PDB file of C-alpha atoms in Angstrom:
ATOM      1  CA  UNK L 265      86.490   8.441  95.467  1.00  0.00           C
ATOM      2  CA  UNK L 266      84.676  11.412  96.985  1.00  0.00           C
ATOM      3  CA  UNK L 267      85.927  15.001  96.811  1.00  0.00           C
ATOM      4  CA  UNK L 268      84.554  17.726  99.077  1.00  0.00           C
ATOM      5  CA  UNK L 269      85.335  21.344  98.296  1.00  0.00           C
ATOM      6  CA  UNK L 270      86.016  22.808 101.734  1.00  0.00           C
ATOM      7  CA  UNK L 271      87.263  26.146 100.448  1.00  0.00           C
ATOM      8  CA  UNK L 272      86.918  27.594  96.945  1.00  0.00           C
ATOM      9  CA  UNK L 273      88.054  31.149  97.614  1.00  0.00           C
ATOM     10  CA  UNK L 274      91.298  33.055  97.402  1.00  0.00           C
ATOM     11  CA  UNK L 275      93.590  35.395  99.303  1.00  0.00           C
ATOM     12  CA  UNK L 276      90.893  38.119  99.325  1.00  0.00           C
ATOM     13  CA  UNK L 277      88.215  37.176 101.875  1.00  0.00           C
ATOM     14  CA  UNK L 278      84.677  36.362 100.813  1.00  0.00           C
ATOM     15  CA  UNK L 279      81.793  35.627 103.198  1.00  0.00           C
ATOM     16  CA  UNK L 280      80.731  32.531 101.276  1.00  0.00           C
ATOM     17  CA  UNK L 281      84.112  31.056 100.385  1.00  0.00           C
ATOM     18  CA  UNK L 282      86.883  29.860 102.669  1.00  0.00           C
ATOM     19  CA  UNK L 283      90.376  29.784 101.257  1.00  0.00           C
ATOM     20  CA  UNK L 284      91.669  26.728  99.434  1.00  0.00           C
ATOM     21  CA  UNK L 285      91.073  23.240 100.814  1.00  0.00           C
ATOM     22  CA  UNK L 286      89.823  19.897  99.491  1.00  0.00           C
ATOM     23  CA  UNK L 287      88.945  16.676 101.284  1.00  0.00           C
ATOM     24  CA  UNK L 288      89.650  13.564  99.210  1.00  0.00           C
ATOM     25  CA  UNK L 289      88.219  10.277 100.514  1.00  0.00           C
ATOM     26  CA  UNK L 290      88.027   6.676  99.373  1.00  0.00           C
ATOM     27  CA  UNK L 291      86.887   3.874 101.644  1.00  0.00           C
ATOM     28  CA  UNK L 292      88.572   4.483 104.999  1.00  0.00           C
ATOM     29  CA  UNK L 293      91.237   6.768 103.496  1.00  0.00           C
ATOM     30  CA  UNK L 294      91.051  10.542 103.991  1.00  0.00           C
ATOM     31  CA  UNK L 295      93.413  13.210 102.709  1.00  0.00           C
ATOM     32  CA  UNK L 296      93.290  16.988 103.129  1.00  0.00           C
ATOM     33  CA  UNK L 297      94.687  18.906 100.152  1.00  0.00           C
ATOM     34  CA  UNK L 298      95.744  22.432 101.158  1.00  0.00           C
ATOM     35  CA  UNK L 299      94.613  24.126 104.354  1.00  0.00           C
ATOM     36  CA  UNK L 300      93.890  27.817 103.886  1.00  0.00           C
ATOM     37  CA  UNK L 301      92.048  30.134 106.250  1.00  0.00           C
ATOM     38  CA  UNK L 302      88.584  28.825 107.133  1.00  0.00           C
ATOM     39  CA  UNK L 303      89.282  25.295 105.959  1.00  0.00           C
ATOM     40  CA  UNK L 304      89.611  23.897 109.484  1.00  0.00           C
ATOM     41  CA  UNK L 305      86.102  25.086 110.362  1.00  0.00           C
ATOM     42  CA  UNK L 306      84.724  23.658 107.111  1.00  0.00           C
ATOM     43  CA  UNK L 307      86.491  20.360 107.858  1.00  0.00           C
ATOM     44  CA  UNK L 308      84.959  20.293 111.350  1.00  0.00           C
ATOM     45  CA  UNK L 309      81.545  20.333 109.694  1.00  0.00           C
ATOM     46  CA  UNK L 310      82.178  17.127 107.749  1.00  0.00           C
ATOM     47  CA  UNK L 311      81.517  13.607 108.957  1.00  0.00           C
ATOM     48  CA  UNK L 312      85.259  12.929 108.820  1.00  0.00           C
ATOM     49  CA  UNK L 313      86.206  15.963 110.888  1.00  0.00           C
ATOM     50  CA  UNK L 314      89.718  17.130 111.650  1.00  0.00           C
ATOM     51  CA  UNK L 315      90.138  14.121 113.924  1.00  0.00           C
ATOM     52  CA  UNK L 316      89.837  11.833 110.896  1.00  0.00           C
ATOM     53  CA  UNK L 317      92.447  13.518 108.714  1.00  0.00           C
ATOM     54  CA  UNK L 318      95.984  12.505 109.578  1.00  0.00           C
ATOM     55  CA  UNK L 319      97.647  13.592 106.329  1.00  0.00           C
ATOM     56  CA  UNK L 320      97.794  16.958 104.550  1.00  0.00           C
ATOM     57  CA  UNK L 321      99.081  17.372 100.998  1.00  0.00           C
ATOM     58  CA  UNK L 322     100.138  20.915 100.067  1.00  0.00           C
ATOM     59  CA  UNK L 323     100.308  22.333  96.557  1.00  0.00           C
ATOM     60  CA  UNK L 324     102.465  25.281  97.657  1.00  0.00           C
ATOM     61  CA  UNK L 325     103.135  27.564 100.605  1.00  0.00           C
ATOM     62  CA  UNK L 326     101.157  30.742  99.952  1.00  0.00           C
ATOM     63  CA  UNK L 327      99.146  31.867 102.978  1.00  0.00           C
ATOM     64  CA  UNK L 328      95.744  31.148 101.452  1.00  0.00           C
ATOM     65  CA  UNK L 329      96.774  27.489 101.125  1.00  0.00           C
ATOM     66  CA  UNK L 330      98.519  26.908 104.476  1.00  0.00           C
ATOM     67  CA  UNK L 331      97.242  29.368 107.097  1.00  0.00           C
ATOM     68  CA  UNK L 332      95.089  26.798 108.950  1.00  0.00           C
ATOM     69  CA  UNK L 333      97.874  24.236 109.032  1.00  0.00           C
ATOM     70  CA  UNK L 334      99.143  24.971 112.529  1.00  0.00           C
ATOM     71  CA  UNK L 335      95.586  25.397 113.890  1.00  0.00           C
ATOM     72  CA  UNK L 336      94.870  21.913 112.478  1.00  0.00           C
ATOM     73  CA  UNK L 337      97.878  20.516 114.306  1.00  0.00           C
ATOM     74  CA  UNK L 338      96.715  22.127 117.557  1.00  0.00           C
ATOM     75  CA  UNK L 339      93.123  20.952 117.128  1.00  0.00           C
ATOM     76  CA  UNK L 340      94.278  17.377 116.590  1.00  0.00           C
ATOM     77  CA  UNK L 341      96.508  17.562 119.653  1.00  0.00           C
ATOM     78  CA  UNK L 342      93.654  18.856 121.806  1.00  0.00           C
ATOM     79  CA  UNK L 343      91.416  16.092 120.451  1.00  0.00           C
ATOM     80  CA  UNK L 344      93.962  13.456 121.439  1.00  0.00           C
ATOM     81  CA  UNK L 345      95.076  12.676 117.871  1.00  0.00           C
ATOM     82  CA  UNK L 346      98.817  12.399 118.265  1.00  0.00           C
ATOM     83  CA  UNK L 347      99.995  12.151 114.656  1.00  0.00           C
ATOM     84  CA  UNK L 348     100.020  14.434 111.611  1.00  0.00           C
ATOM     85  CA  UNK L 349     101.817  13.957 108.305  1.00  0.00           C
ATOM     86  CA  UNK L 350     102.399  16.987 106.070  1.00  0.00           C
ATOM     87  CA  UNK L 351     103.529  16.380 102.494  1.00  0.00           C
ATOM     88  CA  UNK L 352     104.371  19.086  99.992  1.00  0.00           C
ATOM     89  CA  UNK L 353     106.905  20.561  97.585  1.00  0.00           C
ATOM     90  CA  UNK L 354     110.466  21.524  98.466  1.00  0.00           C
ATOM     91  CA  UNK L 355     110.429  24.009 101.316  1.00  0.00           C
ATOM     92  CA  UNK L 356     107.643  22.323 103.273  1.00  0.00           C
ATOM     93  CA  UNK L 357     109.939  21.277 106.125  1.00  0.00           C
ATOM     94  CA  UNK L 358     111.453  24.751 106.327  1.00  0.00           C
ATOM     95  CA  UNK L 359     107.950  26.224 106.415  1.00  0.00           C
ATOM     96  CA  UNK L 360     106.810  23.958 109.282  1.00  0.00           C
ATOM     97  CA  UNK L 361     110.051  24.472 111.189  1.00  0.00           C
ATOM     98  CA  UNK L 362     109.579  28.235 110.934  1.00  0.00           C
ATOM     99  CA  UNK L 363     106.005  28.077 112.213  1.00  0.00           C
ATOM    100  CA  UNK L 364     107.041  25.924 115.151  1.00  0.00           C
ATOM    101  CA  UNK L 365     109.896  28.300 115.967  1.00  0.00           C
ATOM    102  CA  UNK L 366     107.310  31.062 116.396  1.00  0.00           C
ATOM    103  CA  UNK L 367     104.735  28.890 118.202  1.00  0.00           C
ATOM    104  CA  UNK L 368     107.298  26.900 120.151  1.00  0.00           C
ATOM    105  CA  UNK L 369     104.726  25.632 122.667  1.00  0.00           C
ATOM    106  CA  UNK L 370     103.413  23.413 119.841  1.00  0.00           C
ATOM    107  CA  UNK L 371     106.726  21.644 119.370  1.00  0.00           C
ATOM    108  CA  UNK L 372     106.596  17.916 120.116  1.00  0.00           C
ATOM    109  CA  UNK L 373     102.891  17.989 120.960  1.00  0.00           C
ATOM    110  CA  UNK L 374     102.193  15.428 118.241  1.00  0.00           C
ATOM    111  CA  UNK L 375     104.242  13.089 116.096  1.00  0.00           C
ATOM    112  CA  UNK L 376     104.705  15.460 113.137  1.00  0.00           C
ATOM    113  CA  UNK L 377     106.102  13.841 109.998  1.00  0.00           C
ATOM    114  CA  UNK L 378     107.102  16.067 107.067  1.00  0.00           C
ATOM    115  CA  UNK L 379     107.865  14.781 103.583  1.00  0.00           C
ATOM    116  CA  UNK L 380     108.848  16.752 100.507  1.00  0.00           C
ATOM    117  CA  UNK L 381     107.870  15.623  97.019  1.00  0.00           C
ATOM    118  CA  UNK L 382     108.546  16.711  93.449  1.00  0.00           C
ATOM    119  CA  UNK L 383     107.021  16.093  90.042  1.00  0.00           C
ATOM    120  CA  UNK L 384     106.486  12.370  89.519  1.00  0.00           C
ATOM    121  CA  UNK L 385     104.559   9.530  91.146  1.00  0.00           C
ATOM    122  CA  UNK L 386     104.249   8.764  94.846  1.00  0.00           C
ATOM    123  CA  UNK L 387     101.781   7.537  97.472  1.00  0.00           C
ATOM    124  CA  UNK L 388     100.310   9.707 100.213  1.00  0.00           C
ATOM    125  CA  UNK L 389      97.576   8.912 102.710  1.00  0.00           C
ATOM    126  CA  UNK L 390      96.888   5.646 100.901  1.00  0.00           C
ATOM    127  CA  UNK L 391      96.342   7.393  97.533  1.00  0.00           C
ATOM    128  CA  UNK L 392      98.425   6.931  94.406  1.00  0.00           C
ATOM    129  CA  UNK L 393      99.296  10.396  93.168  1.00  0.00           C
ATOM    130  CA  UNK L 394     101.070  11.886  90.183  1.00  0.00           C
ATOM    131  CA  UNK L 395     102.415  15.426  90.414  1.00  0.00           C
ATOM    132  CA  UNK L 396     103.461  17.992  87.849  1.00  0.00           C
ATOM    133  CA  UNK L 397     104.845  21.513  88.170  1.00  0.00           C
ATOM    134  CA  UNK L 398     102.511  24.423  87.545  1.00  0.00           C
ATOM    135  CA  UNK L 399     103.158  28.005  86.426  1.00  0.00           C
ATOM    136  CA  UNK L 400     102.831  30.126  89.532  1.00  0.00           C
ATOM    137  CA  UNK L 401     104.861  32.751  91.383  1.00  0.00           C
ATOM    138  CA  UNK L 402     106.338  30.114  93.709  1.00  0.00           C
ATOM    139  CA  UNK L 403     107.070  26.411  93.400  1.00  0.00           C
ATOM    140  CA  UNK L 404     103.653  24.747  93.091  1.00  0.00           C
ATOM    141  CA  UNK L 405     102.481  21.253  92.177  1.00  0.00           C
ATOM    142  CA  UNK L 406      99.286  20.017  90.542  1.00  0.00           C
ATOM    143  CA  UNK L 407      98.115  16.556  91.592  1.00  0.00           C
ATOM    144  CA  UNK L 408      96.337  13.698  89.846  1.00  0.00           C
ATOM    145  CA  UNK L 409      94.699  11.143  92.159  1.00  0.00           C
ATOM    146  CA  UNK L 410      94.231   7.669  90.706  1.00  0.00           C
ATOM    147  CA  UNK L 411      90.634   6.523  90.865  1.00  0.00           C
ATOM    148  CA  UNK L 412      91.283   2.886  90.051  1.00  0.00           C
ATOM    149  CA  UNK L 413      89.651   2.843  86.615  1.00  0.00           C
ATOM    150  CA  UNK L 414      91.771   1.425  83.821  1.00  0.00           C
ATOM    151  CA  UNK L 415      93.127   4.234  81.682  1.00  0.00           C
ATOM    152  CA  UNK L 416      92.652   6.915  84.340  1.00  0.00           C
ATOM    153  CA  UNK L 417      88.982   7.558  83.590  1.00  0.00           C
ATOM    154  CA  UNK L 418      88.154   7.710  87.300  1.00  0.00           C
ATOM    155  CA  UNK L 419      90.958  10.093  88.214  1.00  0.00           C
ATOM    156  CA  UNK L 420      90.659  13.446  89.962  1.00  0.00           C
ATOM    157  CA  UNK L 421      93.029  16.313  89.120  1.00  0.00           C
ATOM    158  CA  UNK L 422      93.625  19.482  91.137  1.00  0.00           C
ATOM    159  CA  UNK L 423      95.558  22.254  89.434  1.00  0.00           C
ATOM    160  CA  UNK L 424      96.702  24.062  92.550  1.00  0.00           C
ATOM    161  CA  UNK L 425      97.451  27.677  91.625  1.00  0.00           C
ATOM    162  CA  UNK L 426      98.565  28.043  88.036  1.00  0.00           C
ATOM    163  CA  UNK L 427      98.266  29.785  84.749  1.00  0.00           C
ATOM    164  CA  UNK L 428      96.435  27.695  82.165  1.00  0.00           C
ATOM    165  CA  UNK L 429      98.876  26.044  79.788  1.00  0.00           C
ATOM    166  CA  UNK L 430      99.152  23.054  77.482  1.00  0.00           C
ATOM    167  CA  UNK L 431     101.279  20.943  79.809  1.00  0.00           C
ATOM    168  CA  UNK L 432      98.776  21.137  82.639  1.00  0.00           C
ATOM    169  CA  UNK L 433      95.882  20.458  80.249  1.00  0.00           C
ATOM    170  CA  UNK L 434      97.685  17.361  78.992  1.00  0.00           C
ATOM    171  CA  UNK L 435      98.273  16.291  82.606  1.00  0.00           C
ATOM    172  CA  UNK L 436      94.493  16.401  83.219  1.00  0.00           C
ATOM    173  CA  UNK L 437      93.450  14.825  79.924  1.00  0.00           C
ATOM    174  CA  UNK L 438      91.249  11.751  80.382  1.00  0.00           C
ATOM    175  CA  UNK L 439      90.414  12.483  84.022  1.00  0.00           C
ATOM    176  CA  UNK L 440      86.883  12.221  85.362  1.00  0.00           C
ATOM    177  CA  UNK L 441      87.088  15.545  87.196  1.00  0.00           C
ATOM    178  CA  UNK L 442      89.428  18.524  87.045  1.00  0.00           C
ATOM    179  CA  UNK L 443      89.316  21.319  89.632  1.00  0.00           C
ATOM    180  CA  UNK L 444      91.170  24.244  88.065  1.00  0.00           C
ATOM    181  CA  UNK L 445      92.163  27.695  89.233  1.00  0.00           C
ATOM    182  CA  UNK L 446      90.078  30.367  87.461  1.00  0.00           C
ATOM    183  CA  UNK L 447      90.667  33.363  89.673  1.00  0.00           C
ATOM    184  CA  UNK L 448      89.456  36.344  87.638  1.00  0.00           C
ATOM    185  CA  UNK L 449      87.158  37.413  84.781  1.00  0.00           C
ATOM    186  CA  UNK L 450      88.725  38.092  81.410  1.00  0.00           C
ATOM    187  CA  UNK L 451      89.239  41.832  81.748  1.00  0.00           C
ATOM    188  CA  UNK L 452      91.601  41.460  84.726  1.00  0.00           C
ATOM    189  CA  UNK L 453      95.230  41.587  83.613  1.00  0.00           C
ATOM    190  CA  UNK L 454      96.826  38.909  85.756  1.00  0.00           C
ATOM    191  CA  UNK L 455      99.780  36.541  85.747  1.00  0.00           C
ATOM    192  CA  UNK L 456     100.170  33.301  87.749  1.00  0.00           C
ATOM    193  CA  UNK L 457      96.411  32.621  87.485  1.00  0.00           C
ATOM    194  CA  UNK L 458      94.153  32.066  84.444  1.00  0.00           C
ATOM    195  CA  UNK L 459      91.170  33.934  83.138  1.00  0.00           C
ATOM    196  CA  UNK L 460      88.252  31.982  81.601  1.00  0.00           C
ATOM    197  CA  UNK L 461      89.300  32.555  77.988  1.00  0.00           C
ATOM    198  CA  UNK L 462      92.843  31.423  78.756  1.00  0.00           C
ATOM    199  CA  UNK L 463      91.565  28.302  80.486  1.00  0.00           C
ATOM    200  CA  UNK L 464      89.179  27.472  77.645  1.00  0.00           C
ATOM    201  CA  UNK L 465      91.936  27.816  75.073  1.00  0.00           C
ATOM    202  CA  UNK L 466      94.297  25.582  77.072  1.00  0.00           C
ATOM    203  CA  UNK L 467      91.675  22.852  77.563  1.00  0.00           C
ATOM    204  CA  UNK L 468      90.553  22.807  73.924  1.00  0.00           C
ATOM    205  CA  UNK L 469      90.423  19.265  72.545  1.00  0.00           C
ATOM    206  CA  UNK L 470      90.952  17.592  75.932  1.00  0.00           C
ATOM    207  CA  UNK L 471      88.641  14.823  77.149  1.00  0.00           C
ATOM    208  CA  UNK L 472      87.711  15.582  80.766  1.00  0.00           C
ATOM    209  CA  UNK L 473      84.477  14.404  82.361  1.00  0.00           C
ATOM    210  CA  UNK L 474      83.791  17.617  84.279  1.00  0.00           C
ATOM    211  CA  UNK L 475      85.704  20.791  85.105  1.00  0.00           C
ATOM    212  CA  UNK L 476      85.113  22.799  88.281  1.00  0.00           C
ATOM    213  CA  UNK L 477      86.344  26.384  88.515  1.00  0.00           C
ATOM    214  CA  UNK L 478      87.828  27.281  91.880  1.00  0.00           C
ATOM    215  CA  UNK L 479      90.234  29.690  93.653  1.00  0.00           C
ATOM    216  CA  UNK L 480      87.706  32.429  92.986  1.00  0.00           C
ATOM    217  CA  UNK L 481      88.452  36.060  93.822  1.00  0.00           C
ATOM    218  CA  UNK L 482      85.566  38.403  94.736  1.00  0.00           C
ATOM    219  CA  UNK L 483      85.946  39.866  91.221  1.00  0.00           C
ATOM    220  CA  UNK L 484      84.128  36.771  89.892  1.00  0.00           C
ATOM    221  CA  UNK L 485      80.928  37.236  91.890  1.00  0.00           C
ATOM    222  CA  UNK L 486      77.968  37.974  89.639  1.00  0.00           C
ATOM    223  CA  UNK L 487      80.075  37.076  86.603  1.00  0.00           C
ATOM    224  CA  UNK L 488      79.664  33.314  86.509  1.00  0.00           C
ATOM    225  CA  UNK L 489      77.529  33.037  83.383  1.00  0.00           C
ATOM    226  CA  UNK L 490      79.773  35.204  81.275  1.00  0.00           C
ATOM    227  CA  UNK L 491      82.845  33.375  82.568  1.00  0.00           C
ATOM    228  CA  UNK L 492      81.335  30.021  81.599  1.00  0.00           C
ATOM    229  CA  UNK L 493      80.521  31.412  78.150  1.00  0.00           C
ATOM    230  CA  UNK L 494      84.108  32.573  77.816  1.00  0.00           C
ATOM    231  CA  UNK L 495      85.488  29.132  78.716  1.00  0.00           C
ATOM    232  CA  UNK L 496      83.061  27.544  76.251  1.00  0.00           C
ATOM    233  CA  UNK L 497      84.454  29.540  73.342  1.00  0.00           C
ATOM    234  CA  UNK L 498      87.561  27.378  73.605  1.00  0.00           C
ATOM    235  CA  UNK L 499      86.442  24.220  75.409  1.00  0.00           C
ATOM    236  CA  UNK L 500      83.099  22.505  74.843  1.00  0.00           C
ATOM    237  CA  UNK L 501      83.080  20.199  77.874  1.00  0.00           C
ATOM    238  CA  UNK L 502      81.054  20.274  81.090  1.00  0.00           C
ATOM    239  CA  UNK L 503      82.277  23.262  83.142  1.00  0.00           C
ATOM    240  CA  UNK L 504      80.788  24.387  86.461  1.00  0.00           C
ATOM    241  CA  UNK L 505      81.657  26.631  89.388  1.00  0.00           C
ATOM    242  CA  UNK L 506      82.751  24.977  92.605  1.00  0.00           C
ATOM    243  CA  UNK L 507      81.291  26.130  95.916  1.00  0.00           C
ATOM    244  CA  UNK L 508      82.163  25.477  99.524  1.00  0.00           C
ATOM    245  CA  UNK L 509      80.562  22.260 100.764  1.00  0.00           C
ATOM    246  CA  UNK L 510      80.103  20.744  97.307  1.00  0.00           C
ATOM    247  CA  UNK L 511      80.663  16.963  97.347  1.00  0.00           C
ATOM    248  CA  UNK L 512      81.229  14.948  94.222  1.00  0.00           C
ATOM    249  CA  UNK L 513      81.537  11.191  93.832  1.00  0.00           C
ATOM    250  CA  UNK L 514      83.932   9.969  91.175  1.00  0.00           C
TER     251      UNK L 514
END
C-alpha cells in the first residue's frame, strides 16, 4: 500500500499546505480520502491523476475536507470519466444533493453513486476498511485500511479530525502508520482537535510503526521541534510531520 499526502493543512490557508486529502493506492486500486481546497491540483500532479480516482471516501463534511469535491466531479466529466463514487458518514447524500442543487448544470453529467457508512467494517474502492467515530464538532469517522499483513501490522490509519482520546489510540494500535490530526501547539486552547501533549498522552503505550502529524494550522509553523518534544513526553514512538507530496510505502 502507498499513501500520498496531497494536503496536510487546515481551514486557514497556508502557501505550502493544501487542505486535507490523501491518496491511498495498492496495485491497480486508488482511493481519495477527503478532498479539501487545493487537493484536486495536488492530485493532478500525481501519476494517478484525477482521471484515475473513481472513488472518494470522506471523513466528514467540513469545508476544508470537501471543497474540491464538486470540482473533482467536473474535472472527471471534462476528461471523459463518466463515473464517481462518494462514500462518507451520514449526511453525505444530503451534502452532494445540496451542491448539485446550486450547480444544477452538473446534474447527471456523470454516474454519481453516493453511499453512507457508519462505524464498523466495509469495503470501498477495493480496500477493506474499518471505521470508528471520532470526537469532533460534527459527525466524523476515522478509518483503518487493511494492509494484508496478519495481525494488522501493515495497516494504515487516518484519524480524520478529532481530539486525541483512548478509543482512537486503541483503534490505531498495531498499525504500521497512523496519520493523526495535530492542529495546534500546546498553548492554544482548543477543542475538537489535539495539541501535541494531548496526543502524546493518548498514544502512550501503543505500538504503532510511525505517526505522522497532519491537519496543521499556520500556528504550527516554526514550532515543529518543540511539538515533537511535547509528543515524546507521553509517547516514545517514531513521530514525524507530514508534508504535501510525501509518499510512504507500507
